[in-house]
CSV table of C-alpha atoms in Angstrom, one decimal:
chain,number,residue,atom,x,y,z
A,1,UNK,CA,-21.7,7.9,-2.5
A,2,UNK,CA,-18.4,8.1,-0.7
A,3,UNK,CA,-16.5,4.9,0.3
A,4,UNK,CA,-13.1,4.0,1.7
A,5,UNK,CA,-11.5,1.3,-0.3
A,6,UNK,CA,-8.4,-0.9,0.1
A,7,UNK,CA,-7.4,-2.7,-3.1
A,8,UNK,CA,-4.4,-4.7,-2.0
A,9,UNK,CA,-4.5,-7.2,0.8
A,10,UNK,CA,-3.6,-10.8,1.5
A,11,UNK,CA,-5.3,-13.8,3.0
A,12,UNK,CA,-4.2,-16.7,5.3
A,13,UNK,CA,-3.1,-18.5,2.1
A,14,UNK,CA,-0.2,-16.1,1.5
A,15,UNK,CA,3.2,-16.5,3.1
A,16,UNK,CA,3.8,-14.7,6.5
A,17,UNK,CA,0.2,-13.8,7.1
A,18,UNK,CA,-2.2,-14.1,10.0
A,19,UNK,CA,-4.5,-17.2,10.2
A,20,UNK,CA,-7.3,-14.7,11.0
A,21,UNK,CA,-7.3,-13.4,7.4
A,22,UNK,CA,-10.4,-15.4,6.5
A,23,UNK,CA,-13.5,-13.7,5.3
A,24,UNK,CA,-15.0,-13.2,8.8
A,25,UNK,CA,-11.7,-11.8,10.1
A,26,UNK,CA,-11.3,-9.5,7.1
A,27,UNK,CA,-14.8,-8.1,7.5
A,28,UNK,CA,-14.4,-7.6,11.3
A,29,UNK,CA,-11.1,-5.7,10.6
A,30,UNK,CA,-12.6,-3.7,7.8
A,31,UNK,CA,-15.5,-2.5,10.0
A,32,UNK,CA,-13.2,-1.3,12.7
A,33,UNK,CA,-11.2,0.6,10.2
A,34,UNK,CA,-14.2,2.1,8.4
A,35,UNK,CA,-13.6,0.3,5.0
A,36,UNK,CA,-16.6,-0.3,2.8
A,37,UNK,CA,-14.9,-1.9,-0.2
A,38,UNK,CA,-12.1,-4.4,0.4
A,39,UNK,CA,-9.9,-6.4,-2.0
A,40,UNK,CA,-10.6,-10.1,-1.9
A,41,UNK,CA,-6.9,-10.9,-2.1
A,42,UNK,CA,-5.3,-14.1,-3.4
A,43,UNK,CA,-8.0,-15.1,-5.9
A,44,UNK,CA,-5.5,-17.4,-7.6
A,45,UNK,CA,-5.4,-19.8,-4.6
A,46,UNK,CA,-7.8,-22.7,-5.1
A,47,UNK,CA,-8.8,-23.0,-1.4
A,48,UNK,CA,-9.5,-19.3,-1.1
A,49,UNK,CA,-11.5,-19.3,-4.3
A,50,UNK,CA,-13.6,-22.1,-2.9
A,51,UNK,CA,-14.2,-20.2,0.4
A,52,UNK,CA,-15.3,-17.1,-1.6
A,53,UNK,CA,-17.7,-19.1,-3.7
A,54,UNK,CA,-19.3,-20.5,-0.6
A,55,UNK,CA,-19.6,-17.2,1.4
A,56,UNK,CA,-19.6,-14.1,-0.8
A,57,UNK,CA,-22.9,-12.9,-2.3
A,58,UNK,CA,-22.7,-11.9,-5.9
A,59,UNK,CA,-24.2,-8.4,-6.3
A,60,UNK,CA,-24.3,-8.8,-10.1
A,61,UNK,CA,-22.4,-5.6,-10.7
A,62,UNK,CA,-18.9,-7.0,-10.5
A,63,UNK,CA,-18.7,-6.7,-6.7
A,64,UNK,CA,-19.4,-9.2,-3.9
A,65,UNK,CA,-20.9,-8.7,-0.5
A,66,UNK,CA,-20.6,-10.3,3.0
A,67,UNK,CA,-21.9,-9.0,6.3
A,68,UNK,CA,-21.8,-5.3,5.6
A,69,UNK,CA,-18.6,-5.1,3.5
A,70,UNK,CA,-18.3,-5.2,-0.3
A,71,UNK,CA,-15.5,-7.1,-2.0
A,72,UNK,CA,-13.7,-6.6,-5.3
A,73,UNK,CA,-11.9,-9.6,-6.8
A,74,UNK,CA,-8.1,-9.1,-6.5
A,75,UNK,CA,-4.8,-10.8,-6.3
A,76,UNK,CA,-1.1,-9.7,-6.2
A,77,UNK,CA,1.1,-11.7,-8.6
A,78,UNK,CA,4.9,-11.7,-8.7
A,79,UNK,CA,6.4,-11.8,-12.2
A,80,UNK,CA,10.1,-12.7,-12.7
A,81,UNK,CA,11.5,-12.3,-16.2
A,82,UNK,CA,14.4,-11.1,-18.3
A,83,UNK,CA,14.7,-8.6,-21.1
A,84,UNK,CA,18.0,-8.2,-22.9
A,85,UNK,CA,19.8,-10.2,-20.3
A,86,UNK,CA,18.4,-7.9,-17.5
A,87,UNK,CA,16.3,-9.5,-14.8
A,88,UNK,CA,13.1,-7.8,-13.5
A,89,UNK,CA,11.0,-8.7,-10.5
A,90,UNK,CA,7.7,-7.0,-10.2
A,91,UNK,CA,4.5,-7.3,-8.1
A,92,UNK,CA,1.2,-6.3,-9.6
A,93,UNK,CA,-2.3,-6.2,-8.3
A,94,UNK,CA,-4.9,-7.6,-10.6
A,95,UNK,CA,-8.6,-6.8,-10.4
A,96,UNK,CA,-11.3,-8.9,-12.0
A,97,UNK,CA,-15.0,-8.2,-12.7
A,98,UNK,CA,-16.4,-11.6,-11.7
A,99,UNK,CA,-15.5,-15.0,-10.3
A,100,UNK,CA,-16.1,-16.4,-13.7
A,101,UNK,CA,-13.4,-14.2,-15.1
A,102,UNK,CA,-11.2,-15.1,-12.1
A,103,UNK,CA,-11.4,-18.8,-13.1
A,104,UNK,CA,-10.3,-18.0,-16.6
A,105,UNK,CA,-7.4,-15.9,-15.3
A,106,UNK,CA,-6.4,-18.8,-13.0
A,107,UNK,CA,-6.4,-21.2,-15.9
A,108,UNK,CA,-4.0,-19.0,-17.8
A,109,UNK,CA,-1.7,-18.2,-14.9
A,110,UNK,CA,-1.5,-21.8,-13.8
A,111,UNK,CA,0.6,-22.5,-16.9
A,112,UNK,CA,3.3,-20.1,-15.6
A,113,UNK,CA,3.4,-20.8,-11.9
A,114,UNK,CA,2.1,-23.0,-9.1
A,115,UNK,CA,-1.0,-21.2,-7.9
A,116,UNK,CA,-1.6,-23.5,-4.9
A,117,UNK,CA,1.8,-22.8,-3.3
A,118,UNK,CA,1.2,-19.2,-2.3
A,119,UNK,CA,-1.6,-16.7,-2.3
A,120,UNK,CA,0.8,-14.4,-4.1
A,121,UNK,CA,2.0,-16.7,-6.9
A,122,UNK,CA,5.3,-16.4,-8.7
A,123,UNK,CA,4.9,-16.3,-12.4
A,124,UNK,CA,7.8,-17.0,-14.7
A,125,UNK,CA,6.8,-14.8,-17.6
A,126,UNK,CA,6.9,-11.2,-18.6
A,127,UNK,CA,4.5,-8.4,-18.0
A,128,UNK,CA,4.0,-8.0,-21.8
A,129,UNK,CA,3.0,-11.6,-22.1
A,130,UNK,CA,0.7,-11.5,-19.2
A,131,UNK,CA,-1.0,-8.3,-20.5
A,132,UNK,CA,-1.7,-10.0,-23.8
A,133,UNK,CA,-3.2,-13.1,-22.2
A,134,UNK,CA,-5.3,-11.1,-19.7
A,135,UNK,CA,-6.7,-8.9,-22.5
A,136,UNK,CA,-7.7,-12.0,-24.5
A,137,UNK,CA,-9.8,-13.0,-21.4
A,138,UNK,CA,-11.4,-9.7,-20.7
A,139,UNK,CA,-10.5,-6.0,-21.3
A,140,UNK,CA,-12.3,-5.3,-18.0
A,141,UNK,CA,-9.4,-6.8,-16.1
A,142,UNK,CA,-7.4,-4.0,-14.4
A,143,UNK,CA,-3.8,-3.8,-13.2
A,144,UNK,CA,-2.2,-1.7,-10.5
A,145,UNK,CA,1.6,-2.0,-10.2
A,146,UNK,CA,2.2,-2.6,-6.5
A,147,UNK,CA,4.4,-0.5,-4.2
A,148,UNK,CA,6.2,0.8,-7.2
A,149,UNK,CA,9.4,1.9,-5.5
A,150,UNK,CA,10.3,-0.9,-3.1
A,151,UNK,CA,13.8,-2.2,-3.9
A,152,UNK,CA,13.2,-5.9,-4.5
A,153,UNK,CA,9.9,-6.5,-6.3
A,154,UNK,CA,8.5,-3.4,-8.0
A,155,UNK,CA,8.2,-1.4,-11.1
A,156,UNK,CA,11.0,1.1,-10.3
A,157,UNK,CA,12.8,-0.8,-7.5
A,158,UNK,CA,16.5,-0.2,-7.1
A,159,UNK,CA,17.3,-3.9,-7.3
A,160,UNK,CA,15.2,-5.4,-10.1
A,161,UNK,CA,13.0,-2.5,-11.4
A,162,UNK,CA,12.9,-0.5,-14.6
A,163,UNK,CA,13.8,3.1,-15.2
A,164,UNK,CA,10.6,3.8,-17.0
A,165,UNK,CA,7.3,1.9,-17.6
A,166,UNK,CA,7.7,1.3,-21.3
A,167,UNK,CA,10.9,-0.6,-20.5
A,168,UNK,CA,8.9,-3.6,-19.3
A,169,UNK,CA,5.2,-2.8,-20.2
A,170,UNK,CA,4.7,-1.9,-23.8
A,171,UNK,CA,0.9,-1.9,-23.5
A,172,UNK,CA,-0.3,0.0,-20.4
A,173,UNK,CA,-4.0,0.0,-21.3
A,174,UNK,CA,-4.9,-2.3,-18.4
A,175,UNK,CA,-3.1,-0.2,-15.8
A,176,UNK,CA,-5.6,2.0,-14.0
A,177,UNK,CA,-3.3,3.4,-11.4
A,178,UNK,CA,0.1,3.2,-9.6
A,179,UNK,CA,0.4,2.2,-5.9
A,180,UNK,CA,2.6,4.5,-4.0
A,181,UNK,CA,3.5,1.9,-1.4
A,182,UNK,CA,4.3,2.5,2.3
A,183,UNK,CA,7.7,4.1,1.7
A,184,UNK,CA,6.6,6.8,-0.7
A,185,UNK,CA,3.8,9.4,-0.8
A,186,UNK,CA,2.3,11.5,-3.6
A,187,UNK,CA,4.8,14.5,-3.4
A,188,UNK,CA,7.6,12.0,-4.0
A,189,UNK,CA,5.8,10.6,-7.1
A,190,UNK,CA,5.1,14.0,-8.4
A,191,UNK,CA,8.8,14.4,-9.0
A,192,UNK,CA,8.5,12.3,-12.1
A,193,UNK,CA,6.5,13.9,-14.9
A,194,UNK,CA,6.2,10.5,-16.7
A,195,UNK,CA,3.8,9.4,-13.9
A,196,UNK,CA,1.4,12.4,-14.4
A,197,UNK,CA,-1.0,10.4,-16.6
A,198,UNK,CA,-1.5,7.8,-13.9
A,199,UNK,CA,-3.8,8.0,-10.9
A,200,UNK,CA,-1.9,7.4,-7.6
A,201,UNK,CA,-3.6,4.9,-5.3
A,202,UNK,CA,-2.7,3.8,-1.8
A,203,UNK,CA,-3.4,0.4,-0.3
A,204,UNK,CA,-2.4,-1.5,2.9
A,205,UNK,CA,-0.8,-4.7,1.5
A,206,UNK,CA,-2.2,-6.1,4.7
A,207,UNK,CA,-0.9,-9.3,6.2
A,208,UNK,CA,-3.2,-9.2,9.2
A,209,UNK,CA,-6.6,-7.8,9.9
A,210,UNK,CA,-5.1,-5.0,12.1
A,211,UNK,CA,-3.1,-3.8,9.1
A,212,UNK,CA,-6.1,-3.2,6.8
A,213,UNK,CA,-6.4,0.4,5.8
A,214,UNK,CA,-3.0,1.5,7.0
A,215,UNK,CA,-3.1,3.1,3.5
A,216,UNK,CA,-6.4,3.5,1.7
A,217,UNK,CA,-8.5,5.5,-0.8
A,218,UNK,CA,-11.5,7.7,-0.4
A,219,UNK,CA,-13.7,7.4,-3.5
A,220,UNK,CA,-16.9,8.9,-4.7
A,221,UNK,CA,-19.1,7.2,-7.2
A,222,UNK,CA,-22.7,7.6,-8.3
A,223,UNK,CA,-23.3,3.8,-8.3
A,224,UNK,CA,-21.2,1.3,-6.5
A,225,UNK,CA,-20.0,-1.2,-9.2
A,226,UNK,CA,-16.9,-2.7,-10.6
A,227,UNK,CA,-17.0,-0.5,-13.7
A,228,UNK,CA,-17.6,2.7,-11.8
A,229,UNK,CA,-14.7,1.9,-9.4
A,230,UNK,CA,-12.2,0.9,-12.1
A,231,UNK,CA,-13.0,3.6,-14.6
A,232,UNK,CA,-13.2,6.2,-11.8
A,233,UNK,CA,-9.7,5.4,-10.7
A,234,UNK,CA,-8.4,5.3,-14.3
A,235,UNK,CA,-9.7,8.8,-15.0
A,236,UNK,CA,-9.2,10.0,-11.5
A,237,UNK,CA,-12.8,11.2,-11.3
A,238,UNK,CA,-13.7,8.9,-8.5
A,239,UNK,CA,-10.6,9.6,-6.4
A,240,UNK,CA,-11.3,12.1,-3.6
A,241,UNK,CA,-8.1,11.6,-1.7
A,242,UNK,CA,-5.7,9.0,-0.4
A,243,UNK,CA,-4.6,8.1,3.2
A,244,UNK,CA,-0.9,7.6,3.3
A,245,UNK,CA,1.7,6.2,5.7
A,246,UNK,CA,4.3,8.8,6.6
A,247,UNK,CA,7.0,7.5,4.1
A,248,UNK,CA,9.6,7.6,6.8
A,249,UNK,CA,7.7,4.7,8.5
A,250,UNK,CA,8.1,2.5,5.5
A,251,UNK,CA,10.7,-0.1,5.7
A,252,UNK,CA,12.6,1.0,2.6
A,253,UNK,CA,12.5,4.8,3.0
A,254,UNK,CA,16.2,5.4,3.6
A,255,UNK,CA,19.3,3.5,2.4
A,256,UNK,CA,21.0,1.1,4.7
A,257,UNK,CA,22.4,-2.3,5.7
A,258,UNK,CA,20.4,-3.9,8.5
A,259,UNK,CA,23.1,-6.4,9.5
A,260,UNK,CA,25.4,-3.6,10.5
A,261,UNK,CA,22.6,-1.3,11.8
A,262,UNK,CA,23.5,1.3,9.2
A,263,UNK,CA,20.8,3.8,8.1
A,264,UNK,CA,21.7,6.6,5.7
A,265,UNK,CA,20.0,9.4,3.8
A,266,UNK,CA,20.8,9.4,0.1
A,267,UNK,CA,23.5,12.2,0.2
A,268,UNK,CA,25.3,10.4,3.0
A,269,UNK,CA,25.1,7.1,1.2
A,270,UNK,CA,26.6,8.6,-1.9
A,271,UNK,CA,29.6,9.8,0.1
A,272,UNK,CA,30.4,6.2,0.9
A,273,UNK,CA,29.8,5.2,-2.8
A,274,UNK,CA,26.5,3.5,-1.7
A,275,UNK,CA,28.4,0.9,0.4
A,276,UNK,CA,28.2,0.0,4.1
A,277,UNK,CA,30.9,1.9,6.0
A,278,UNK,CA,31.2,-1.0,8.4
A,279,UNK,CA,31.5,-4.1,6.2
A,280,UNK,CA,31.9,-2.6,2.7
A,281,UNK,CA,28.9,-4.5,1.2
A,282,UNK,CA,26.5,-2.6,-1.1
A,283,UNK,CA,23.7,-0.7,0.7
A,284,UNK,CA,20.1,-1.5,-0.1
A,285,UNK,CA,19.2,1.7,-1.9
A,286,UNK,CA,15.9,3.0,-0.5
A,287,UNK,CA,12.9,4.6,-2.0
A,288,UNK,CA,13.8,8.2,-1.5
A,289,UNK,CA,17.2,7.7,-3.2
A,290,UNK,CA,15.6,5.8,-6.1
A,291,UNK,CA,13.0,8.5,-6.6
A,292,UNK,CA,15.7,11.2,-6.6
A,293,UNK,CA,17.7,9.3,-9.1
A,294,UNK,CA,14.8,9.2,-11.6
A,295,UNK,CA,13.2,12.6,-10.9
A,296,UNK,CA,12.9,15.4,-13.4
A,297,UNK,CA,11.2,17.8,-11.0
A,298,UNK,CA,12.2,19.2,-7.6
A,299,UNK,CA,10.5,18.0,-4.5
A,300,UNK,CA,7.5,20.2,-3.6
A,301,UNK,CA,6.3,20.9,-7.1
A,302,UNK,CA,2.7,19.8,-7.2
A,303,UNK,CA,1.5,18.2,-10.4
A,304,UNK,CA,-1.5,19.6,-12.1
A,305,UNK,CA,-4.8,18.3,-10.9
A,306,UNK,CA,-3.1,16.4,-8.1
A,307,UNK,CA,-5.5,14.7,-5.6
A,308,UNK,CA,-5.4,15.6,-1.9
A,309,UNK,CA,-3.8,13.2,0.6
A,310,UNK,CA,-3.2,13.0,4.3
A,311,UNK,CA,-0.7,11.1,6.4
A,312,UNK,CA,-1.9,8.7,9.0
A,313,UNK,CA,-0.5,6.4,11.7
A,314,UNK,CA,-2.7,3.4,12.8
A,315,UNK,CA,-4.5,4.3,16.0
A,316,UNK,CA,-3.3,1.2,17.9
A,317,UNK,CA,0.3,2.3,17.2
A,318,UNK,CA,-0.4,5.8,18.6
A,319,UNK,CA,-2.0,4.4,21.7
A,320,UNK,CA,0.9,2.0,22.2
A,321,UNK,CA,3.4,4.9,21.9
A,322,UNK,CA,1.5,6.9,24.5
A,323,UNK,CA,1.1,4.1,27.1
A,324,UNK,CA,4.5,2.6,26.4
A,325,UNK,CA,3.3,-0.9,25.7
A,326,UNK,CA,3.2,-3.1,22.7
A,327,UNK,CA,0.1,-2.7,20.5
A,328,UNK,CA,-0.8,-6.4,21.1
A,329,UNK,CA,-1.2,-5.9,24.8
A,330,UNK,CA,-4.5,-5.9,26.7
A,331,UNK,CA,-4.1,-2.2,27.7
A,332,UNK,CA,-3.7,-1.0,24.2
A,333,UNK,CA,-6.5,-3.2,22.8
A,334,UNK,CA,-8.9,-1.9,25.5
A,335,UNK,CA,-8.2,1.7,24.8
A,336,UNK,CA,-8.5,1.0,21.0
A,337,UNK,CA,-11.9,-0.6,21.4
A,338,UNK,CA,-13.1,2.3,23.5
A,339,UNK,CA,-12.2,4.7,20.7
A,340,UNK,CA,-13.9,2.5,18.1
A,341,UNK,CA,-17.0,2.3,20.1
A,342,UNK,CA,-17.1,6.1,20.5
A,343,UNK,CA,-16.2,7.2,17.0
A,344,UNK,CA,-17.4,4.1,15.0
A,345,UNK,CA,-14.1,3.5,13.1
A,346,UNK,CA,-10.5,4.5,12.7
A,347,UNK,CA,-11.1,6.7,9.7
A,348,UNK,CA,-13.8,8.5,11.6
A,349,UNK,CA,-11.1,9.4,14.2
A,350,UNK,CA,-8.8,10.7,11.5
A,351,UNK,CA,-11.5,13.0,10.2
A,352,UNK,CA,-12.9,14.1,13.6
A,353,UNK,CA,-12.4,17.7,14.8
A,354,UNK,CA,-9.9,18.3,17.6
A,355,UNK,CA,-12.7,19.0,20.0
A,356,UNK,CA,-14.4,15.7,19.2
A,357,UNK,CA,-11.1,13.8,19.6
A,358,UNK,CA,-10.6,15.4,23.0
A,359,UNK,CA,-14.1,14.5,24.0
A,360,UNK,CA,-13.7,10.8,22.9
A,361,UNK,CA,-10.2,10.0,24.0
A,362,UNK,CA,-8.1,10.2,27.2
A,363,UNK,CA,-6.2,13.6,27.2
A,364,UNK,CA,-2.7,12.2,26.4
A,365,UNK,CA,-4.1,9.9,23.7
A,366,UNK,CA,-6.2,12.7,22.2
A,367,UNK,CA,-3.2,15.1,22.0
A,368,UNK,CA,-1.1,12.4,20.4
A,369,UNK,CA,-3.7,11.8,17.7
A,370,UNK,CA,-4.0,15.5,17.1
A,371,UNK,CA,-0.2,15.8,16.7
A,372,UNK,CA,-0.2,13.0,14.2
A,373,UNK,CA,-3.1,14.6,12.3
A,374,UNK,CA,-0.9,17.8,12.1
A,375,UNK,CA,2.2,15.9,11.1
A,376,UNK,CA,3.9,16.9,14.3
A,377,UNK,CA,5.9,13.7,14.8
A,378,UNK,CA,9.6,12.7,14.9
A,379,UNK,CA,11.2,9.8,13.1
A,380,UNK,CA,13.9,7.2,13.1
A,381,UNK,CA,13.5,6.4,9.4
A,382,UNK,CA,12.9,2.9,8.0
A,383,UNK,CA,15.6,1.2,6.0
A,384,UNK,CA,16.6,-2.2,4.5
A,385,UNK,CA,13.5,-4.0,5.6
A,386,UNK,CA,13.1,-2.3,9.0
A,387,UNK,CA,10.1,-0.2,9.6
A,388,UNK,CA,10.6,3.4,10.8
A,389,UNK,CA,9.7,4.4,14.3
A,390,UNK,CA,7.9,7.6,15.3
A,391,UNK,CA,7.9,9.4,18.6
A,392,UNK,CA,6.8,12.7,20.2
A,393,UNK,CA,10.1,13.4,22.0
A,394,UNK,CA,13.3,14.9,20.7
A,395,UNK,CA,15.1,12.4,22.8
A,396,UNK,CA,13.6,9.5,20.9
A,397,UNK,CA,13.6,10.8,17.3
A,398,UNK,CA,14.4,13.5,14.9
A,399,UNK,CA,12.2,15.9,13.0
A,400,UNK,CA,10.4,14.5,10.0
A,401,UNK,CA,7.0,13.9,8.6
A,402,UNK,CA,5.3,16.8,7.0
A,403,UNK,CA,7.9,19.2,8.4
A,404,UNK,CA,10.4,18.1,5.8
A,405,UNK,CA,10.9,21.0,3.3
A,406,UNK,CA,13.0,19.3,0.6
A,407,UNK,CA,14.2,15.7,0.1
A,408,UNK,CA,17.6,17.0,-0.6
A,409,UNK,CA,17.8,18.5,2.9
A,410,UNK,CA,18.4,15.0,4.1
């Protein structure tokens, strides 16, 4: 069976999230997107754990169920630690095979951070120590380093990340995949041969129901269970393809300094010694620059047995761009709901034929969706915490997306 899965989301108990991220809100959002398997998010938070115990039905195969959507137990944790006087800050998604195991994990993690303060707890101990403790609970626990290139909290981030995995994780046996994050896509990650042994996964890191599935995974398994999902990702056998943000839309794609409205491609930033030409402060080094600095392959070289992927833009954003209104307006919501009623879900729209899209959507919206599906979009790239913006007009943006031939061209 084929399913669309999103393994990294948050709930109303995480900072800066929608109050609608309760179980009912998550299920409603997942159905509109076409997601069959959703991360529970935030299982370390005691109030969220209580809500899950009250509402979710245990399917006895490591997954849980509520009103048409399956859930896998998950949380994102933030580890802050030092090795040889160097500070590292890293976010990691943990998956667990049952609520019983979740409670054991929470007992251990509560010794290293205040779990009730945030759905994404800050833990003051190293990845190596955490791996040892998790393995002592259950070797079925899985880890996915989150958004591995973002500058501030990630495996390879330019601010507090490592140059290689072994630098901070000696035992990688629990790691089943690496999350590309919104500011990178598979071709960028293929530039590092050291990542070849890991499956690349893509998740939304959603902070609202509308953001669910902005990146996601298409999986195929014989039987839907925790074990089949985790082992299928680890081996890559379950992974059919990933749905990716255009990396230019990610808020850390290019280098920059938001206070001075400075956005630069890596080569341009290097000409200024990676400093802001306005105020002289260090630029926030973006994902593309960081990838290039660690790469041992040229961009465009496809790794062996690489999985397919496709770039997407959320449908409400496409509608908003076409009608010239915010995606939260009544006009956009009405057009969005019409499309969902016709196609069934967002992912059904992405996979629909051009003829079907033209039948189901207004002409100008249909043509915009088709252009996005072809990668025929223009960009003001994201930088230093500011999301990139796409357009369909040369007056509003510049060529980007799948039209880019080589990262060094920037």
